[in-house]
Each structure stands twice: as C-alpha cells, then as structure tokens.
Amino acid sequence: MTQMLMLQETDLVARGLQRAVYLHPTDPDKLVKVLLPSPETAGRSGFGNFMEKHFPLTRVRHIRKEYTEYLRLMLSHQDPAFRPPITHMYGFANTQLGLGCVTERVTTKQGNLAKTLDVLVKGQGVTPRNLDLLNDTIRRLYQCDIRTSDLTAKNLVFGRRNGGPKECVLVDGFGDIHAIPVRSMASWSNRLGLDDSCKRLAQRTGLLWNNKSREFSQPG
Ligand SMILES: Nc1ncnc2c1ncn2[C@@H]1O[C@H](COP(=O)(O)OP(=O)(O)OP(=O)(O)O)[C@@H](O)[C@H]1O
Ligand SMILES: [Mg+2]
C-alpha cells in the first residue's frame, strides 16, 4: 500500500449505509469502497449503531468476514474457469478519504455501472433473461455454500465483469456476520439460512420463491 489513490467526488457512484463506492481513478474494471465514518451510518438500526459506538471493531469485523468468505471460496475453487457468484476482492488501498477496499466493477455493455435488482423491480421489471441469471446465481450460492448476511435486492447487480458474459453478481452482504455463526456450522444450517434469505428477498421484491426447486419466478 504505497500509492495514495485520490478519489474524485464526481466518481462517487453510490453511498450505501456502510460505505461510499467510488470508481477506481485509473482502472475501469475496479471500484473502491471506502468505509464511512460512524456518524454517516446513522440510518442503521439502533442495535447496529449501539454496537458501532461502543464496539468500533464491529465495523471492521464486517469487512473481515467478507474477506474470510471470499478467501474460503477462492481457495476451494482453484480451477481458472471458476466464476464466483460474488465479486472478486483485490485487497486494500490508501485513499485520501480513508482505507479503501478495491473490488471488481460490474458494468453494462456500455461501461456504466450495473443495475441492481432493486432498481429493476422498482422500474422496468425483471425480464425472463434476468430472472434466469438471478436463478443461476442463486443456484451457485447454494452450490458453493456461500454464507450470506445481507442477500438483498440492492446487493444483487446485473452486468458484466472484465468484458465477460452478462450475469447476476452478489456485490455485498456475504460472510457470516451473525453473533452466533450458525451458518458456518454446517452446510445444512447454511442452506436453511439461504432458504430464509431467499424467502425474504421474494417478499421484498414481489417475486415468488419455490423452496423445493430453489428458484424464483414471476407471479401470475
Ligand atoms: N462491484 C460492484 N459493481 C457494481 N455496482 C456495485 C458494486 N458494488 C456496489 N455497487 C453499487 O453500490 C451500492 C452500494 O454498495 P455496497 O452495497 O457495497 O455498499 P454498502 O454501504 O455496504 O451498502 P448497504 O450498507 O446499503 O448494503 C450497491 O447497491 C450497488 O448499486
Ligand atoms: Mg449493500
């Protein structure tokens, strides 16, 4: 971490509850996620804020769990053709705004930032092709036994990485951040957790979830 990345306000692409997301200043295939200072995370739940105020390591813990999950996944899938259902994570960089997590950028064919499932649901709707891509990613999340902590419509995006094929990618909310890491205990307990997350995702998006086939479908 020698070089300081200077992030531009014009390159701010999203401000989540935890992190501000910037385009990487020199690499069109990467993003830099900077941890927001605590006062800016005021939209979080009372318990979350309490934990962050009294136990600041909670914020770092989230990133640690995310990286742990990424490492676990990549070390157990060393085939170069492996396509992870979550974003690649490239380590850290110093920025003038604080520590930045360098991550893979998911984009449209034209190079714009990929749309989230949330944007699609609230706007043009989910096309049959995007539904297939979503189900393919859900299938791979189960297959790779990925522990998710926040499988929400804002964390699933549809686009391409490094000029590859269009796919649905989980860009945030992986890793077992639960106080009692039930999901990491066994594959069966993680599958129950994924079932529950998918059920909630269906409730929030208006899609239907079939827990037997483990697929989403359009209502009606
Ligand atoms: N790798 C990526 N490729 C494309 N877009 C991304 C990527 N990562 C994040 N985004 C966009 O930035 C938004 C916020 O990113 P992210 O979810 O990582 O931040 P966050 O602060 O953890 O969010 P929150 O706490 O609200 O879940 C996402 O909803 C998505 O629109
Ligand atoms: Mg998020």
Coordinates of N, CA and C and ligand atoms in Angstrom, one line a residue:
M1 N 0.8 -1.2 0.0 CA 0.0 0.0 0.0 C 0.9 1.3 0.0
T2 N 1.5 1.5 -1.1 CA 2.4 2.7 -1.1 C 1.7 3.9 -1.7
Q3 N 1.0 3.7 -2.8 CA 0.4 4.8 -3.6 C -0.9 5.2 -2.9
M4 N -1.1 6.5 -2.8 CA -2.4 7.0 -2.3 C -3.3 7.3 -3.4
L5 N -4.5 6.6 -3.4 CA -5.5 6.9 -4.5 C -6.2 8.1 -4.2
M6 N -6.3 9.0 -5.1 CA -7.1 10.3 -4.9 C -8.5 10.1 -5.5
L7 N -9.5 9.9 -4.7 CA -10.9 9.7 -5.2 C -11.6 11.0 -5.5
Q8 N -12.3 11.1 -6.6 CA -13.0 12.3 -7.0 C -14.4 12.2 -6.6
E9 N -15.0 13.4 -6.2 CA -16.4 13.4 -5.8 C -17.3 13.0 -7.1
T10 N -16.8 13.4 -8.3 CA -17.5 13.1 -9.5 C -17.5 11.6 -9.8
D11 N -16.6 10.8 -9.1 CA -16.6 9.4 -9.3 C -17.3 8.6 -8.2
L12 N -18.1 9.4 -7.4 CA -18.9 8.7 -6.4 C -20.1 8.1 -7.1
V13 N -20.2 6.7 -7.0 CA -21.3 6.1 -7.7 C -22.4 5.6 -6.8
A14 N -22.2 5.4 -5.6 CA -23.2 5.0 -4.6 C -22.8 5.3 -3.2
R15 N -23.7 5.7 -2.4 CA -23.4 5.8 -1.0 C -24.3 4.9 -0.2
G16 N -23.8 3.8 0.2 CA -24.6 2.8 0.9 C -24.7 3.3 2.4
L17 N -25.2 2.4 3.2 CA -25.3 2.8 4.7 C -23.9 2.7 5.3
Q18 N -23.1 1.7 4.8 CA -21.8 1.5 5.5 C -20.6 2.1 4.7
R19 N -20.8 2.1 3.4 CA -19.6 2.5 2.6 C -20.0 3.5 1.5
A20 N -19.0 4.3 1.1 CA -19.2 5.1 -0.1 C -18.4 4.4 -1.3
V21 N -19.0 4.3 -2.4 CA -18.5 3.5 -3.5 C -18.0 4.4 -4.6
Y22 N -16.7 4.4 -5.0 CA -16.1 5.2 -6.0 C -15.6 4.4 -7.2
L23 N -15.6 5.0 -8.4 CA -14.9 4.4 -9.5 C -13.5 4.5 -9.2
H24 N -12.7 3.4 -9.5 CA -11.3 3.4 -9.3 C -10.7 4.5 -10.3
P25 N -9.8 5.4 -9.8 CA -9.4 6.5 -10.6 C -8.6 6.1 -11.9
T26 N -8.0 4.9 -11.9 CA -7.2 4.6 -13.1 C -7.6 3.2 -13.7
D27 N -8.4 2.4 -13.0 CA -8.7 1.1 -13.5 C -10.2 0.9 -13.8
P28 N -10.6 0.9 -15.1 CA -12.0 0.9 -15.4 C -12.8 -0.4 -15.0
D29 N -12.0 -1.4 -14.5 CA -12.7 -2.7 -14.1 C -12.8 -2.8 -12.6
K30 N -12.4 -1.7 -11.9 CA -12.5 -1.8 -10.4 C -13.2 -0.6 -9.8
L31 N -13.7 -0.9 -8.6 CA -14.3 0.1 -7.7 C -13.5 0.2 -6.4
V32 N -13.7 1.3 -5.7 CA -13.0 1.4 -4.4 C -14.1 1.7 -3.4
K33 N -14.3 0.9 -2.4 CA -15.3 1.1 -1.4 C -14.6 1.6 -0.1
V34 N -15.0 2.8 0.3 CA -14.4 3.5 1.5 C -15.4 3.4 2.6
L35 N -14.9 2.9 3.8 CA -15.7 2.8 5.0 C -16.1 4.2 5.4
L36 N -17.4 4.5 5.6 CA -17.9 5.8 6.0 C -17.6 6.0 7.5
P37 N -17.3 7.2 7.9 CA -17.1 7.5 9.4 C -18.4 7.2 10.1
S38 N -18.4 6.8 11.3 CA -19.6 6.3 12.1 C -20.8 7.3 12.0
P39 N -20.7 8.6 12.2 CA -21.9 9.4 12.2 C -22.7 9.3 10.9
E40 N -22.0 9.0 9.8 CA -22.7 8.9 8.5 C -23.5 7.6 8.4
T41 N -23.3 6.7 9.3 CA -24.1 5.5 9.2 C -25.3 5.5 10.1
A42 N -25.8 6.8 10.3 CA -27.0 7.0 11.2 C -28.2 6.3 10.8
G43 N -28.4 5.9 9.5 CA -29.6 5.2 9.1 C -29.7 3.8 9.6
R44 N -28.7 3.3 10.2 CA -28.8 1.9 10.6 C -29.6 1.7 11.9
S45 N -29.9 0.4 12.2 CA -30.8 0.1 13.3 C -30.1 0.5 14.6
G46 N -30.9 0.7 15.6 CA -30.4 1.2 16.9 C -29.4 0.2 17.5
F47 N -29.6 -1.1 17.3 CA -28.6 -2.0 17.8 C -27.3 -1.9 17.1
G48 N -27.4 -1.8 15.7 CA -26.2 -1.6 14.9 C -25.4 -0.4 15.3
N49 N -26.1 0.7 15.5 CA -25.4 1.9 15.9 C -24.8 1.8 17.3
F50 N -25.5 1.2 18.2 CA -25.1 1.0 19.6 C -23.7 0.2 19.6
M51 N -23.8 -0.9 18.7 CA -22.6 -1.8 18.7 C -21.4 -1.0 18.1
E52 N -21.7 -0.2 17.1 CA -20.6 0.6 16.4 C -20.0 1.6 17.3
K53 N -20.9 2.2 18.2 CA -20.4 3.3 19.1 C -19.5 2.7 20.2
H54 N -20.0 1.6 20.7 CA -19.4 1.0 21.9 C -18.3 0.0 21.5
F55 N -18.5 -0.6 20.3 CA -17.5 -1.6 19.9 C -17.1 -1.3 18.4
P56 N -16.2 -0.3 18.2 CA -15.9 0.1 16.9 C -15.4 -1.0 16.0
L57 N -14.9 -2.1 16.6 CA -14.3 -3.2 15.8 C -15.4 -3.9 15.0
T58 N -16.7 -3.6 15.4 CA -17.8 -4.3 14.7 C -17.8 -3.9 13.2
R59 N -17.4 -2.6 12.9 CA -17.4 -2.1 11.5 C -16.3 -2.9 10.7
V60 N -15.2 -3.1 11.4 CA -14.0 -3.7 10.7 C -14.4 -5.2 10.6
R61 N -15.1 -5.7 11.5 CA -15.5 -7.2 11.6 C -16.2 -7.5 10.3
H62 N -17.1 -6.6 9.9 CA -17.9 -6.9 8.7 C -17.0 -7.1 7.5
I63 N -16.0 -6.3 7.3 CA -15.0 -6.4 6.2 C -14.2 -7.7 6.3
R64 N -13.8 -8.0 7.6 CA -13.0 -9.2 7.8 C -13.8 -10.4 7.4
K65 N -15.1 -10.5 7.8 CA -15.9 -11.6 7.5 C -16.1 -11.8 6.0
E66 N -16.2 -10.6 5.3 CA -16.4 -10.6 3.8 C -15.2 -11.2 3.2
Y67 N -14.0 -10.7 3.6 CA -12.8 -11.3 3.0 C -12.6 -12.7 3.4
T68 N -12.9 -13.1 4.6 CA -12.8 -14.5 5.0 C -13.6 -15.4 4.1
E69 N -14.8 -15.0 3.8 CA -15.7 -15.7 2.9 C -15.1 -15.8 1.5
Y70 N -14.6 -14.7 1.0 CA -14.0 -14.6 -0.3 C -12.8 -15.6 -0.4
L71 N -12.0 -15.6 0.6 CA -10.8 -16.4 0.6 C -11.2 -17.9 0.7
R72 N -12.2 -18.2 1.5 CA -12.6 -19.6 1.6 C -13.1 -20.1 0.3
L73 N -13.9 -19.2 -0.4 CA -14.5 -19.6 -1.7 C -13.4 -19.8 -2.8
M74 N -12.5 -18.9 -2.9 CA -11.5 -19.0 -3.9 C -10.4 -20.1 -3.7
L75 N -10.1 -20.3 -2.4 CA -9.1 -21.4 -2.1 C -9.7 -22.8 -2.4
S76 N -11.1 -22.9 -2.3 CA -11.7 -24.2 -2.5 C -12.1 -24.3 -4.0
H77 N -11.9 -23.3 -4.8 CA -12.3 -23.4 -6.2 C -11.1 -22.8 -7.1
Q78 N -10.1 -23.6 -7.2 CA -8.9 -23.1 -7.9 C -8.8 -23.3 -9.4
D79 N -9.9 -23.9 -9.9 CA -10.0 -24.0 -11.4 C -10.1 -22.6 -12.0
P80 N -9.2 -22.3 -13.0 CA -9.2 -20.9 -13.6 C -10.5 -20.6 -14.2
A81 N -11.3 -21.6 -14.6 CA -12.6 -21.3 -15.2 C -13.7 -21.0 -14.2
F82 N -13.4 -21.1 -12.9 CA -14.4 -20.9 -11.9 C -14.9 -19.4 -11.9
R83 N -16.2 -19.3 -11.9 CA -16.9 -18.0 -12.0 C -17.6 -17.8 -10.6
P84 N -17.0 -17.0 -9.7 CA -17.7 -16.9 -8.4 C -19.0 -16.1 -8.5
P85 N -20.0 -16.5 -7.7 CA -21.3 -15.7 -7.8 C -21.1 -14.3 -7.0
I86 N -20.0 -14.1 -6.3 CA -19.8 -12.9 -5.6 C -18.6 -12.1 -6.3
T87 N -18.5 -10.8 -6.0 CA -17.4 -10.1 -6.6 C -16.0 -10.5 -6.1
H88 N -15.0 -10.4 -7.1 CA -13.6 -10.6 -6.7 C -13.2 -9.4 -5.8
M89 N -12.4 -9.7 -4.8 CA -11.9 -8.6 -3.9 C -10.4 -8.6 -4.0
Y90 N -9.9 -7.4 -4.3 CA -8.5 -7.2 -4.6 C -7.6 -6.6 -3.5
G91 N -8.1 -6.6 -2.3 CA -7.3 -6.1 -1.2 C -7.6 -4.6 -0.9
F92 N -6.6 -3.9 -0.3 CA -6.9 -2.6 0.2 C -6.0 -1.5 -0.5
A93 N -6.4 -0.3 -0.5 CA -5.6 0.8 -1.0 C -5.8 2.0 0.0
N94 N -4.8 2.8 0.2 CA -5.0 4.0 0.9 C -5.6 5.1 0.0
T95 N -6.6 5.8 0.5 CA -7.2 6.9 -0.3 C -7.2 8.1 0.7
Q96 N -7.4 9.3 0.1 CA -7.4 10.5 0.9 C -8.6 10.5 1.8
L97 N -9.6 9.6 1.6 CA -10.8 9.5 2.4 C -10.7 8.4 3.5
G98 N -9.7 7.7 3.5 CA -9.5 6.6 4.4 C -9.2 5.3 3.7
L99 N -9.3 4.2 4.4 CA -9.0 2.9 3.8 C -10.0 2.5 2.8
G100 N -9.5 2.1 1.6 CA -10.4 1.7 0.5 C -10.3 0.2 0.2
C101 N -11.4 -0.5 0.0 CA -11.4 -1.9 -0.4 C -11.6 -1.9 -1.9
V102 N -10.6 -2.4 -2.5 CA -10.6 -2.5 -4.0 C -11.3 -3.7 -4.5
T103 N -12.3 -3.5 -5.3 CA -13.2 -4.6 -5.7 C -13.5 -4.6 -7.2
E104 N -14.0 -5.7 -7.7 CA -14.4 -5.8 -9.1 C -15.6 -4.9 -9.4
R105 N -15.5 -4.3 -10.6 CA -16.7 -3.4 -11.0 C -17.6 -4.2 -12.0
V106 N -18.9 -4.2 -11.7 CA -19.8 -4.9 -12.6 C -20.5 -3.8 -13.4
T107 N -20.4 -4.0 -14.7 CA -20.9 -2.9 -15.6 C -21.9 -3.4 -16.7
T108 N -22.5 -2.4 -17.3 CA -23.3 -2.7 -18.5 C -22.3 -2.9 -19.7
K109 N -22.9 -3.3 -20.9 CA -22.0 -3.4 -22.1 C -21.4 -2.1 -22.4
Q110 N -22.1 -1.0 -22.1 CA -21.5 0.3 -22.5 C -20.5 0.8 -21.4
G111 N -20.4 0.1 -20.3 CA -19.4 0.5 -19.3 C -20.0 1.3 -18.1
N112 N -21.3 1.5 -18.2 CA -22.0 2.1 -17.0 C -22.1 1.1 -15.9
L113 N -22.3 1.6 -14.6 CA -22.4 0.7 -13.5 C -23.7 -0.2 -13.7
A114 N -23.6 -1.5 -13.3 CA -24.7 -2.4 -13.5 C -25.9 -2.0 -12.6
K115 N -27.1 -2.3 -13.1 CA -28.3 -2.0 -12.3 C -28.5 -3.1 -11.2
T116 N -29.1 -2.6 -10.1 CA -29.4 -3.6 -9.1 C -30.7 -4.2 -9.3
L117 N -31.0 -5.4 -8.6 CA -32.3 -6.0 -8.7 C -33.3 -5.0 -8.2
D118 N -33.0 -4.2 -7.2 CA -33.9 -3.3 -6.6 C -34.4 -2.2 -7.7
V119 N -33.4 -1.7 -8.4 CA -33.7 -0.7 -9.5 C -34.6 -1.4 -10.5
L120 N -34.4 -2.6 -10.9 CA -35.2 -3.3 -11.9 C -36.6 -3.5 -11.4
V121 N -36.7 -4.0 -10.1 CA -38.0 -4.3 -9.6 C -38.9 -3.0 -9.5
K122 N -38.2 -1.9 -9.1 CA -39.0 -0.6 -9.0 C -39.2 0.1 -10.3
G123 N -38.5 -0.4 -11.3 CA -38.6 0.3 -12.6 C -39.1 -0.6 -13.7
Q124 N -38.3 -0.9 -14.6 CA -38.7 -1.7 -15.8 C -39.2 -3.1 -15.6
G125 N -38.9 -3.6 -14.4 CA -39.3 -5.0 -14.1 C -38.2 -6.0 -14.4
V126 N -38.4 -7.2 -14.0 CA -37.3 -8.3 -14.2 C -37.7 -9.1 -15.4
T127 N -36.8 -9.0 -16.4 CA -37.1 -9.7 -17.7 C -36.9 -11.2 -17.4
P128 N -37.4 -12.1 -18.3 CA -37.2 -13.5 -18.2 C -35.7 -13.9 -18.2
R129 N -34.9 -13.1 -19.0 CA -33.4 -13.4 -19.1 C -32.8 -13.0 -17.7
N130 N -33.2 -11.9 -17.1 CA -32.6 -11.5 -15.8 C -33.0 -12.5 -14.7
L131 N -34.3 -13.0 -14.8 CA -34.7 -13.9 -13.9 C -33.9 -15.2 -13.9
D132 N -33.6 -15.7 -15.2 CA -32.7 -16.8 -15.3 C -31.3 -16.6 -14.7
L133 N -30.8 -15.4 -15.0 CA -29.5 -15.0 -14.4 C -29.5 -15.0 -12.9
L134 N -30.6 -14.5 -12.3 CA -30.8 -14.5 -10.9 C -30.8 -15.9 -10.4
N135 N -31.6 -16.8 -11.0 CA -31.7 -18.2 -10.5 C -30.4 -18.9 -10.7
D136 N -29.6 -18.6 -11.7 CA -28.3 -19.2 -11.9 C -27.4 -18.8 -10.8
T137 N -27.4 -17.6 -10.4 CA -26.6 -17.1 -9.3 C -27.0 -17.7 -7.9
I138 N -28.3 -17.8 -7.7 CA -28.8 -18.4 -6.5 C -28.4 -19.9 -6.4
R139 N -28.4 -20.6 -7.6 CA -28.0 -22.0 -7.6 C -26.5 -22.1 -7.2
R140 N -25.7 -21.2 -7.7 CA -24.3 -21.2 -7.4 C -24.0 -20.8 -6.0
L141 N -24.8 -19.9 -5.4 CA -24.6 -19.6 -4.0 C -24.8 -20.8 -3.1
Y142 N -25.9 -21.6 -3.5 CA -26.1 -22.9 -2.7 C -25.0 -23.9 -3.0
Q143 N -24.6 -24.0 -4.3 CA -23.6 -25.0 -4.7 C -22.2 -24.7 -4.0
C144 N -21.9 -23.4 -3.9 CA -20.6 -23.0 -3.3 C -20.7 -22.9 -1.8
D145 N -22.0 -23.1 -1.2 CA -22.2 -23.0 0.2 C -21.8 -21.6 0.7
I146 N -22.2 -20.5 0.0 CA -21.8 -19.2 0.4 C -22.6 -18.7 1.6
R147 N -21.9 -18.2 2.6 CA -22.7 -17.6 3.7 C -23.0 -16.2 3.4
T148 N -24.3 -15.9 3.5 CA -24.7 -14.5 3.2 C -25.2 -13.9 4.5
S149 N -25.0 -12.6 4.6 CA -25.6 -11.9 5.7 C -26.6 -10.8 5.3
D150 N -26.6 -10.5 4.0 CA -27.5 -9.4 3.5 C -27.8 -9.7 2.1
L151 N -28.6 -10.7 1.8 CA -29.0 -11.1 0.5 C -30.2 -10.2 0.1
T152 N -29.9 -9.0 -0.3 CA -31.0 -8.0 -0.6 C -30.9 -7.6 -2.1
A153 N -32.0 -7.0 -2.5 CA -32.1 -6.6 -3.9 C -31.1 -5.5 -4.3
K154 N -30.6 -4.7 -3.3 CA -29.6 -3.7 -3.6 C -28.2 -4.3 -3.7
N155 N -28.1 -5.5 -3.3 CA -26.7 -6.1 -3.3 C -26.6 -7.1 -4.5
L156 N -27.6 -7.3 -5.3 CA -27.5 -8.1 -6.4 C -27.6 -7.2 -7.7
V157 N -26.5 -7.3 -8.5 CA -26.5 -6.5 -9.7 C -26.4 -7.3 -11.0
F158 N -26.9 -6.8 -12.1 CA -26.9 -7.5 -13.4 C -25.9 -6.8 -14.4
G159 N -24.9 -7.5 -14.8 CA -23.9 -6.8 -15.7 C -22.8 -7.8 -16.0
R160 N -21.7 -7.1 -16.5 CA -20.5 -7.9 -16.9 C -19.3 -7.5 -16.1
R161 N -18.4 -8.5 -15.9 CA -17.1 -8.2 -15.3 C -16.0 -8.5 -16.2
N162 N -15.1 -7.5 -16.3 CA -13.9 -7.6 -17.2 C -14.3 -8.1 -18.6
G163 N -15.4 -7.5 -19.2 CA -15.8 -7.9 -20.5 C -16.4 -9.3 -20.7
G164 N -16.7 -9.9 -19.6 CA -17.2 -11.3 -19.7 C -18.7 -11.3 -20.0
P165 N -19.4 -12.5 -19.9 CA -20.8 -12.6 -20.2 C -21.7 -11.9 -19.2
K166 N -22.9 -11.6 -19.6 CA -23.8 -10.9 -18.6 C -24.2 -11.9 -17.5
E167 N -24.2 -11.5 -16.3 CA -24.5 -12.4 -15.2 C -25.1 -11.5 -14.0
C168 N -25.6 -12.2 -13.0 CA -26.1 -11.6 -11.8 C -25.0 -11.8 -10.7
V169 N -24.6 -10.8 -10.0 CA -23.5 -10.9 -9.1 C -23.9 -10.3 -7.7
L170 N -23.5 -11.0 -6.7 CA -23.8 -10.5 -5.3 C -22.5 -9.7 -5.0
V171 N -22.8 -8.3 -4.8 CA -21.6 -7.4 -4.6 C -21.4 -7.0 -3.2
D172 N -22.2 -7.5 -2.3 CA -22.1 -7.1 -0.9 C -22.9 -8.1 -0.1
G173 N -22.7 -8.1 1.2 CA -23.6 -8.9 2.1 C -23.2 -10.4 2.1
F174 N -21.9 -10.8 1.9 CA -21.5 -12.1 2.0 C -20.6 -12.2 3.2
G175 N -20.5 -13.4 3.8 CA -19.7 -13.6 5.0 C -20.7 -13.8 6.2
D176 N -20.3 -14.6 7.2 CA -21.2 -14.9 8.3 C -20.9 -13.9 9.4
I177 N -21.7 -12.8 9.5 CA -21.5 -11.7 10.5 C -22.4 -12.0 11.7
H178 N -23.1 -13.1 11.7 CA -24.0 -13.3 12.9 C -23.3 -13.5 14.2
A179 N -23.8 -13.0 15.3 CA -23.1 -13.1 16.6 C -22.8 -14.6 16.9
I180 N -23.8 -15.5 16.6 CA -23.6 -16.9 16.8 C -23.5 -17.4 15.3
P181 N -22.3 -17.8 14.9 CA -22.2 -18.1 13.4 C -22.8 -19.5 13.0
V182 N -24.1 -19.5 13.1 CA -24.8 -20.7 12.9 C -24.6 -21.2 11.4
R183 N -24.5 -20.2 10.5 CA -24.4 -20.6 9.1 C -23.1 -21.3 8.8
S184 N -22.1 -21.0 9.6 CA -20.8 -21.6 9.3 C -20.6 -23.0 10.0
M185 N -21.6 -23.4 10.7 CA -21.5 -24.6 11.5 C -21.5 -25.8 10.5
A186 N -22.4 -25.8 9.6 CA -22.5 -27.0 8.6 C -23.2 -26.5 7.4
S187 N -23.1 -27.3 6.3 CA -23.7 -26.9 5.0 C -25.2 -26.9 5.2
W188 N -25.8 -27.8 6.0 CA -27.2 -27.9 6.1 C -27.8 -26.6 6.8
S189 N -27.0 -26.1 7.8 CA -27.5 -25.0 8.5 C -27.4 -23.7 7.6
N190 N -26.3 -23.7 6.8 CA -26.2 -22.6 5.8 C -27.3 -22.6 4.8
R191 N -27.7 -23.8 4.3 CA -28.8 -23.9 3.4 C -30.1 -23.4 4.0
L192 N -30.3 -23.7 5.2 CA -31.5 -23.2 5.9 C -31.5 -21.7 5.9
G193 N -30.3 -21.1 6.2 CA -30.1 -19.7 6.2 C -30.4 -19.1 4.8
L194 N -29.9 -19.7 3.8 CA -30.1 -19.2 2.4 C -31.6 -19.3 2.1
D195 N -32.2 -20.4 2.5 CA -33.7 -20.5 2.2 C -34.4 -19.3 2.8
D196 N -34.0 -19.0 4.0 CA -34.7 -17.9 4.7 C -34.4 -16.6 4.0
S197 N -33.2 -16.4 3.6 CA -32.8 -15.1 2.9 C -33.6 -15.0 1.6
C198 N -33.7 -16.1 0.9 CA -34.4 -16.0 -0.4 C -35.9 -15.8 -0.2
K199 N -36.4 -16.4 0.8 CA -37.9 -16.1 1.1 C -38.1 -14.7 1.4
R200 N -37.2 -14.0 2.2 CA -37.3 -12.6 2.5 C -37.1 -11.7 1.2
L201 N -36.2 -12.2 0.4 CA -35.9 -11.4 -0.9 C -37.2 -11.5 -1.7
A202 N -37.9 -12.6 -1.8 CA -39.1 -12.7 -2.5 C -40.2 -11.8 -2.0
Q203 N -40.3 -11.7 -0.7 CA -41.3 -10.9 0.0 C -41.1 -9.4 -0.4
R204 N -39.8 -9.0 -0.5 CA -39.5 -7.6 -0.7 C -39.5 -7.2 -2.2
T205 N -39.4 -8.2 -3.1 CA -39.3 -7.8 -4.5 C -40.6 -8.2 -5.2
G206 N -41.5 -8.9 -4.6 CA -42.7 -9.3 -5.3 C -42.5 -10.6 -6.1
L207 N -41.3 -11.1 -6.1 CA -41.1 -12.4 -6.9 C -41.6 -13.5 -6.0
L208 N -41.8 -14.7 -6.7 CA -42.2 -15.9 -5.9 C -41.0 -16.8 -5.7
W209 N -40.9 -17.4 -4.5 CA -39.8 -18.2 -4.2 C -40.3 -19.7 -4.0
N210 N -39.8 -20.6 -4.7 CA -40.1 -22.0 -4.6 C -39.0 -22.7 -3.8
N211 N -39.3 -23.0 -2.5 CA -38.2 -23.5 -1.7 C -37.8 -25.0 -2.0
K212 N -38.6 -25.6 -2.8 CA -38.3 -27.0 -3.2 C -37.3 -27.0 -4.4
S213 N -37.6 -26.2 -5.4 CA -36.7 -26.2 -6.6 C -35.7 -25.1 -6.4
R214 N -35.8 -24.3 -5.3 CA -34.9 -23.2 -5.0 C -34.7 -22.3 -6.2
E215 N -35.9 -21.8 -6.7 CA -35.9 -20.9 -7.8 C -36.9 -19.8 -7.6
F216 N -36.6 -18.6 -8.2 CA -37.6 -17.5 -8.2 C -38.4 -17.6 -9.5
S217 N -39.6 -17.1 -9.4 CA -40.4 -16.9 -10.6 C -41.2 -15.7 -10.5
Q218 N -41.8 -15.3 -11.6 CA -42.7 -14.1 -11.7 C -44.1 -14.6 -11.2
P219 N -44.8 -13.7 -10.4 CA -46.1 -14.1 -10.0 C -47.1 -14.0 -11.2
G220 N -48.1 -14.8 -11.1 CA -49.2 -14.8 -12.2 C -49.0 -15.6 -13.4
Ligands
LIG1 N1 -19.0 -4.5 -7.5 C1 -20.0 -3.6 -7.9 N2 -20.3 -3.4 -9.2 C2 -21.3 -2.6 -9.5 N3 -22.0 -1.9 -8.6 C3 -21.7 -2.0 -7.3 C4 -20.7 -2.9 -6.9 N4 -20.6 -2.8 -5.5 C5 -21.5 -1.9 -5.1 N5 -22.2 -1.5 -6.2 C6 -23.3 -0.4 -6.1 O1 -23.1 0.4 -4.9 C7 -24.2 0.2 -4.0 C8 -23.7 0.2 -2.6 O2 -22.6 -0.7 -2.4 P1 -22.4 -1.7 -1.2 O3 -23.7 -2.5 -1.0 O4 -21.2 -2.4 -1.3 O5 -22.4 -0.6 0.0 P2 -22.9 -0.7 1.4 O6 -22.6 0.6 2.1 O7 -22.4 -1.9 2.1 O8 -24.4 -0.8 1.2 P3 -25.5 -1.1 2.3 O9 -25.0 -1.0 3.7 O10 -26.6 -0.1 2.0 O11 -25.9 -2.5 1.9 C9 -24.8 -1.1 -4.4 O12 -26.2 -1.2 -4.0 C10 -24.6 -1.1 -5.9 O13 -25.6 -0.3 -6.5
MG2 MG -25.1 -3.1 0.2

